[in-house]
């Protein structure tokens, strides 16, 4: 059976988050592919928030009567974050002149609590207008909680200036990579990582080689989706710098059905990098060789696997 690609799995995770259910229960949607799941998620989200529009409109009529300081106090003491998140987008659009003032008074922890429930349609509108000093503490809190699903929905619409500020302020390489793996649009992911720069991207790859399995898989996903010239130095670090580290990455990729993506990335290694990858002990395991051979399910992947095999034979 053909396994879902990493991006499709990411879209299913985002849909599961919207529906507040377990991603495994939605595994039957894998056949839709990433674009199909994205379209389904978007339509369901739109329907959910449209059903609440009348209630938001009634609340909006009260907003001009209440000062910002009172709004902040009441919201944090009496309003559940889920309610604030669902209502906040519509109210912010209706009273845009007050949105930054109210948000600036809310604690980063409360903003992080409410963020998962914001209507995705308002994020592109507000993201370019909110200052970094307001967003960075909330972003750090989301990453501290490992809520990469929510973080990805906001970073996708960050301006270049915000991305630069985030890169300087946030030192969590795993958090950045796992958030990036959930960004829906490949062009946006490329733009973000070009701003981040190749040095930071290579540092992330180095961290992934010794990081959690989730970090490794997210790194593979990100690198397969960005432009080859941007990905190549990080791929060299991840797969072509040390045979022992590469062996660990290969094992994790096999466990998480990501060997196909890994084979895609080997095409970016130069001959020296392929030789170092060939030093990975796991490649000499007959059962593993069978698994990676099965993962070579396209002409390009078969070509990559044959190149690795030649390197293995040369050092045998």
Tab-separated table of C-alpha atoms in Angstrom:
chain	number	residue	atom	x	y	z
A	1	UNK	CA	0.000	0.000	0.000
A	2	UNK	CA	1.255	3.464	-0.834
A	3	UNK	CA	1.946	5.402	2.363
A	4	UNK	CA	0.763	8.991	2.730
A	5	UNK	CA	3.503	11.522	2.091
A	6	UNK	CA	4.700	13.739	4.913
A	7	UNK	CA	2.793	16.818	3.732
A	8	UNK	CA	-0.489	14.896	3.543
A	9	UNK	CA	0.058	13.684	7.090
A	10	UNK	CA	0.681	17.262	8.184
A	11	UNK	CA	-2.601	18.389	6.613
A	12	UNK	CA	-4.451	15.566	8.349
A	13	UNK	CA	-2.937	16.648	11.669
A	14	UNK	CA	-4.193	20.201	11.063
A	15	UNK	CA	-7.674	18.907	10.217
A	16	UNK	CA	-7.685	16.739	13.339
A	17	UNK	CA	-6.757	19.810	15.375
A	18	UNK	CA	-9.715	21.725	13.912
A	19	UNK	CA	-12.082	18.856	14.719
A	20	UNK	CA	-10.438	18.244	18.120
A	21	UNK	CA	-9.938	14.585	17.360
A	22	UNK	CA	-7.024	12.191	16.929
A	23	UNK	CA	-5.240	12.259	13.580
A	24	UNK	CA	-5.258	8.449	13.433
A	25	UNK	CA	-9.037	8.507	13.196
A	26	UNK	CA	-8.750	10.460	9.931
A	27	UNK	CA	-6.193	8.181	8.287
A	28	UNK	CA	-8.767	7.119	5.682
A	29	UNK	CA	-8.448	10.613	4.180
A	30	UNK	CA	-4.859	9.976	3.069
A	31	UNK	CA	-6.057	9.103	-0.422
A	32	UNK	CA	-7.148	12.724	-0.923
A	33	UNK	CA	-3.543	13.918	-0.867
A	34	UNK	CA	-2.300	17.118	0.728
A	35	UNK	CA	-4.288	19.462	-1.534
A	36	UNK	CA	-7.503	17.519	-1.040
A	37	UNK	CA	-7.203	17.476	2.754
A	38	UNK	CA	-6.309	21.184	2.737
A	39	UNK	CA	-9.457	21.975	0.719
A	40	UNK	CA	-11.596	19.888	3.070
A	41	UNK	CA	-10.088	21.567	6.147
A	42	UNK	CA	-10.615	25.036	4.712
A	43	UNK	CA	-14.260	24.413	3.816
A	44	UNK	CA	-15.021	22.923	7.242
A	45	UNK	CA	-13.319	25.808	9.046
A	46	UNK	CA	-15.214	28.383	6.976
A	47	UNK	CA	-18.528	26.653	7.717
A	48	UNK	CA	-17.749	26.510	11.445
A	49	UNK	CA	-17.038	30.229	11.753
A	50	UNK	CA	-19.852	31.268	9.399
A	51	UNK	CA	-22.301	29.480	11.697
A	52	UNK	CA	-21.224	31.785	14.531
A	53	UNK	CA	-21.386	35.046	12.574
A	54	UNK	CA	-24.764	36.210	13.923
A	55	UNK	CA	-23.647	35.831	17.523
A	56	UNK	CA	-20.406	37.700	16.851
A	57	UNK	CA	-22.372	40.552	15.259
A	58	UNK	CA	-24.521	40.987	18.383
A	59	UNK	CA	-21.460	41.123	20.646
A	60	UNK	CA	-19.762	43.557	18.282
A	61	UNK	CA	-22.472	46.167	18.927
A	62	UNK	CA	-21.384	46.369	22.572
A	63	UNK	CA	-17.695	46.916	21.850
A	64	UNK	CA	-17.781	50.728	21.421
A	65	UNK	CA	-19.258	51.072	24.924
A	66	UNK	CA	-16.422	49.287	26.744
A	67	UNK	CA	-12.887	50.736	27.249
A	68	UNK	CA	-9.900	48.587	26.272
A	69	UNK	CA	-8.718	48.184	29.879
A	70	UNK	CA	-12.109	46.813	30.899
A	71	UNK	CA	-12.185	44.482	27.902
A	72	UNK	CA	-8.750	43.089	28.817
A	73	UNK	CA	-9.682	42.564	32.464
A	74	UNK	CA	-13.003	40.887	31.700
A	75	UNK	CA	-11.614	38.701	28.921
A	76	UNK	CA	-8.765	37.242	30.996
A	77	UNK	CA	-10.851	36.733	34.134
A	78	UNK	CA	-14.182	35.606	32.758
A	79	UNK	CA	-13.911	34.508	29.122
A	80	UNK	CA	-12.648	31.020	28.240
A	81	UNK	CA	-9.787	31.225	25.695
A	82	UNK	CA	-11.752	29.110	23.216
A	83	UNK	CA	-14.575	31.663	23.197
A	84	UNK	CA	-12.140	34.591	22.977
A	85	UNK	CA	-10.313	32.969	20.075
A	86	UNK	CA	-13.449	32.190	18.092
A	87	UNK	CA	-14.939	35.649	18.644
A	88	UNK	CA	-11.710	37.632	18.537
A	89	UNK	CA	-11.160	37.509	14.803
A	90	UNK	CA	-14.618	38.770	13.875
A	91	UNK	CA	-14.579	41.448	16.562
A	92	UNK	CA	-11.086	42.526	15.580
A	93	UNK	CA	-12.159	43.026	11.980
A	94	UNK	CA	-15.181	45.032	13.086
A	95	UNK	CA	-13.114	47.212	15.445
A	96	UNK	CA	-9.683	47.094	13.859
A	97	UNK	CA	-8.592	50.388	15.423
A	98	UNK	CA	-8.768	48.772	18.868
A	99	UNK	CA	-7.418	45.312	18.114
A	100	UNK	CA	-3.729	45.976	18.822
A	101	UNK	CA	-4.587	47.853	22.005
A	102	UNK	CA	-6.655	44.988	23.396
A	103	UNK	CA	-4.203	42.282	22.337
A	104	UNK	CA	-1.292	44.205	23.874
A	105	UNK	CA	-2.972	43.965	27.253
A	106	UNK	CA	-3.448	40.207	27.171
A	107	UNK	CA	-0.877	37.862	28.678
A	108	UNK	CA	1.153	35.743	26.221
A	109	UNK	CA	-0.157	32.594	27.900
A	110	UNK	CA	-3.754	33.683	27.309
A	111	UNK	CA	-2.996	34.594	23.689
A	112	UNK	CA	-1.448	31.138	23.215
A	113	UNK	CA	-4.524	29.541	24.791
A	114	UNK	CA	-6.848	31.417	22.432
A	115	UNK	CA	-4.759	31.196	19.246
A	116	UNK	CA	-5.859	27.683	18.178
A	117	UNK	CA	-9.458	28.869	17.943
A	118	UNK	CA	-8.978	31.940	15.733
A	119	UNK	CA	-10.728	31.946	12.347
A	120	UNK	CA	-7.921	31.235	9.809
A	121	UNK	CA	-9.461	33.755	7.405
A	122	UNK	CA	-8.601	36.715	9.634
A	123	UNK	CA	-4.952	35.733	10.128
A	124	UNK	CA	-3.733	37.043	6.731
A	125	UNK	CA	-5.437	40.342	7.508
A	126	UNK	CA	-3.913	40.910	10.946
A	127	UNK	CA	-0.522	39.195	10.702
A	128	UNK	CA	1.166	42.077	8.804
A	129	UNK	CA	-0.284	44.651	11.227
A	130	UNK	CA	0.630	43.184	14.607
A	131	UNK	CA	4.000	44.251	16.064
A	132	UNK	CA	6.763	41.743	16.783
A	133	UNK	CA	6.926	42.707	20.462
A	134	UNK	CA	3.326	41.480	20.788
A	135	UNK	CA	3.645	38.296	18.757
A	136	UNK	CA	7.066	36.954	19.816
A	137	UNK	CA	6.169	36.193	23.476
A	138	UNK	CA	3.038	34.337	22.341
A	139	UNK	CA	5.037	32.489	19.652
A	140	UNK	CA	7.626	31.423	22.219
A	141	UNK	CA	4.836	30.162	24.443
A	142	UNK	CA	3.331	28.107	21.606
A	143	UNK	CA	6.726	26.538	20.885
A	144	UNK	CA	7.324	25.890	24.584
A	145	UNK	CA	4.045	23.956	24.571
A	146	UNK	CA	5.063	22.226	21.328
A	147	UNK	CA	1.870	23.502	19.726
A	148	UNK	CA	3.411	23.538	16.282
A	149	UNK	CA	0.031	23.167	14.576
A	150	UNK	CA	-1.162	26.539	15.845
A	151	UNK	CA	2.204	28.226	15.291
A	152	UNK	CA	2.230	27.139	11.633
A	153	UNK	CA	-1.105	28.821	10.945
A	154	UNK	CA	0.313	32.185	11.983
A	155	UNK	CA	3.871	31.991	10.622
A	156	UNK	CA	2.473	31.253	7.165
A	157	UNK	CA	1.345	34.878	6.917
A	158	UNK	CA	4.212	36.614	8.699
A	159	UNK	CA	5.888	39.522	6.928
A	160	UNK	CA	9.592	39.472	6.090
A	161	UNK	CA	10.237	41.846	8.978
A	162	UNK	CA	8.409	39.558	11.410
A	163	UNK	CA	10.300	36.482	10.185
A	164	UNK	CA	13.605	38.320	10.713
A	165	UNK	CA	12.559	39.305	14.234
A	166	UNK	CA	11.354	35.774	14.995
A	167	UNK	CA	14.611	34.229	13.749
A	168	UNK	CA	16.637	36.501	16.015
A	169	UNK	CA	14.416	36.018	19.058
A	170	UNK	CA	13.616	32.297	18.884
A	171	UNK	CA	16.451	29.834	19.470
A	172	UNK	CA	14.309	26.684	19.344
A	173	UNK	CA	15.565	25.002	16.158
A	174	UNK	CA	13.341	21.958	16.554
A	175	UNK	CA	10.320	24.169	17.111
A	176	UNK	CA	11.032	26.184	13.974
A	177	UNK	CA	11.505	23.080	11.818
A	178	UNK	CA	8.449	21.268	13.149
A	179	UNK	CA	6.384	24.413	12.618
A	180	UNK	CA	7.768	24.842	9.096
A	181	UNK	CA	6.853	21.263	8.198
A	182	UNK	CA	3.204	22.179	8.805
A	183	UNK	CA	3.190	25.299	6.616
A	184	UNK	CA	0.751	24.511	3.826
A	185	UNK	CA	2.220	26.556	0.970
A	186	UNK	CA	5.598	25.508	-0.375
A	187	UNK	CA	6.327	28.939	-1.834
A	188	UNK	CA	5.806	30.524	1.588
A	189	UNK	CA	8.034	27.911	3.243
A	190	UNK	CA	10.779	28.732	0.740
A	191	UNK	CA	10.413	32.450	1.400
A	192	UNK	CA	10.587	31.952	5.163
A	193	UNK	CA	13.685	29.761	5.055
A	194	UNK	CA	15.497	32.039	2.626
A	195	UNK	CA	15.007	34.804	5.164
A	196	UNK	CA	16.182	32.499	7.952
A	197	UNK	CA	19.260	31.770	5.847
A	198	UNK	CA	21.411	28.742	4.966
A	199	UNK	CA	23.600	28.971	8.079
A	200	UNK	CA	20.635	28.617	10.447
A	201	UNK	CA	19.109	25.920	8.235
A	202	UNK	CA	22.358	23.918	8.331
A	203	UNK	CA	22.492	24.348	12.108
A	204	UNK	CA	18.963	22.964	12.302
A	205	UNK	CA	19.966	19.940	10.234
A	206	UNK	CA	22.923	19.293	12.525
A	207	UNK	CA	20.596	19.438	15.515
A	208	UNK	CA	18.186	17.028	13.867
A	209	UNK	CA	20.823	14.306	13.456
A	210	UNK	CA	20.919	13.948	17.247
A	211	UNK	CA	17.396	15.211	17.932
A	212	UNK	CA	14.046	13.570	18.498
A	213	UNK	CA	12.569	11.325	15.794
A	214	UNK	CA	9.898	13.967	15.212
A	215	UNK	CA	12.621	16.546	14.585
A	216	UNK	CA	14.285	14.247	12.029
A	217	UNK	CA	11.064	13.571	10.101
A	218	UNK	CA	10.097	17.247	10.092
A	219	UNK	CA	13.576	18.129	8.805
A	220	UNK	CA	13.208	15.636	5.958
A	221	UNK	CA	9.801	17.054	5.101
A	222	UNK	CA	11.042	20.641	5.068
A	223	UNK	CA	14.116	19.865	2.974
A	224	UNK	CA	12.134	17.996	0.323
A	225	UNK	CA	9.846	21.015	-0.138
A	226	UNK	CA	12.352	23.839	-0.512
A	227	UNK	CA	14.504	24.835	-3.475
A	228	UNK	CA	17.500	22.600	-4.128
A	229	UNK	CA	20.094	25.361	-3.774
A	230	UNK	CA	18.708	26.279	-0.352
A	231	UNK	CA	18.351	22.677	0.827
A	232	UNK	CA	21.686	21.264	-0.391
A	233	UNK	CA	24.005	22.445	2.454
A	234	UNK	CA	21.533	21.235	5.076
A	235	UNK	CA	21.100	17.881	3.290
A	236	UNK	CA	24.890	17.496	3.309
A	237	UNK	CA	24.848	18.064	7.067
A	238	UNK	CA	21.935	15.704	7.670
A	239	UNK	CA	22.932	12.783	5.435
A	240	UNK	CA	26.416	13.275	4.070
A	241	UNK	CA	28.626	14.395	6.928
A	242	UNK	CA	28.818	11.350	9.198
A	243	UNK	CA	27.937	7.694	8.603
A	244	UNK	CA	26.891	7.007	12.192
A	245	UNK	CA	24.539	9.996	12.291
A	246	UNK	CA	23.163	9.083	8.866
A	247	UNK	CA	22.481	5.553	10.095
A	248	UNK	CA	20.272	6.971	12.841
A	249	UNK	CA	18.428	9.233	10.396
A	250	UNK	CA	17.873	6.308	8.020
A	251	UNK	CA	16.451	4.181	10.824
A	252	UNK	CA	14.032	6.896	11.886
A	253	UNK	CA	12.976	7.514	8.280
A	254	UNK	CA	12.219	3.820	7.861
A	255	UNK	CA	10.165	3.713	11.052
A	256	UNK	CA	8.134	6.772	10.044
A	257	UNK	CA	7.595	5.911	6.351
A	258	UNK	CA	9.852	8.736	5.175
A	259	UNK	CA	12.475	6.795	3.230
A	260	UNK	CA	11.008	7.978	-0.067
A	261	UNK	CA	11.615	11.591	0.927
A	262	UNK	CA	15.095	10.708	2.141
A	263	UNK	CA	15.928	9.142	-1.227
A	264	UNK	CA	14.728	12.331	-2.913
A	265	UNK	CA	17.249	14.278	-0.848
A	266	UNK	CA	20.213	12.035	-1.674
A	267	UNK	CA	20.078	13.500	-5.190
A	268	UNK	CA	21.424	16.730	-3.649
A	269	UNK	CA	24.545	15.057	-2.212
A	270	UNK	CA	27.821	15.328	-4.075
A	271	UNK	CA	29.947	12.216	-4.565
A	272	UNK	CA	31.816	12.703	-1.290
A	273	UNK	CA	28.519	13.060	0.543
A	274	UNK	CA	27.198	9.857	-1.021
A	275	UNK	CA	30.374	8.053	0.021
A	276	UNK	CA	29.928	9.187	3.614
A	277	UNK	CA	26.267	8.170	3.541
A	278	UNK	CA	27.371	4.752	2.282
A	279	UNK	CA	29.333	4.338	5.540
A	280	UNK	CA	26.040	4.079	7.440
A	281	UNK	CA	26.065	0.617	8.998
A	282	UNK	CA	22.319	0.203	8.623
A	283	UNK	CA	22.706	0.092	4.840
A	284	UNK	CA	24.526	-3.210	5.155
A	285	UNK	CA	21.581	-4.821	6.902
A	286	UNK	CA	19.833	-7.054	4.348
A	287	UNK	CA	16.352	-6.506	5.769
A	288	UNK	CA	16.814	-2.730	5.784
A	289	UNK	CA	18.084	-2.830	2.204
A	290	UNK	CA	14.805	-4.473	1.250
A	291	UNK	CA	12.804	-1.754	2.971
A	292	UNK	CA	14.646	1.100	1.284
A	293	UNK	CA	14.444	-0.686	-2.061
A	294	UNK	CA	10.655	-0.820	-1.671
A	295	UNK	CA	10.646	2.916	-0.872
A	296	UNK	CA	12.298	3.616	-4.232
A	297	UNK	CA	8.898	3.781	-5.900
A	298	UNK	CA	9.613	6.349	-8.637
A	299	UNK	CA	12.242	6.451	-11.396
A	300	UNK	CA	14.151	9.246	-9.623
A	301	UNK	CA	14.135	7.409	-6.312
A	302	UNK	CA	15.342	4.196	-7.973
A	303	UNK	CA	18.147	6.182	-9.583
A	304	UNK	CA	19.104	7.606	-6.190
A	305	UNK	CA	19.072	4.165	-4.563
A	306	UNK	CA	21.289	2.711	-7.311
A	307	UNK	CA	23.759	5.543	-6.749
A	308	UNK	CA	23.879	4.719	-3.036
A	309	UNK	CA	24.295	1.033	-3.829
A	310	UNK	CA	27.281	1.753	-6.064
A	311	UNK	CA	28.886	3.735	-3.246
A	312	UNK	CA	28.261	0.890	-0.805
A	313	UNK	CA	29.877	-1.606	-3.196
A	314	UNK	CA	32.892	0.663	-3.627
A	315	UNK	CA	33.645	0.713	0.104
A	316	UNK	CA	32.707	-2.907	0.802
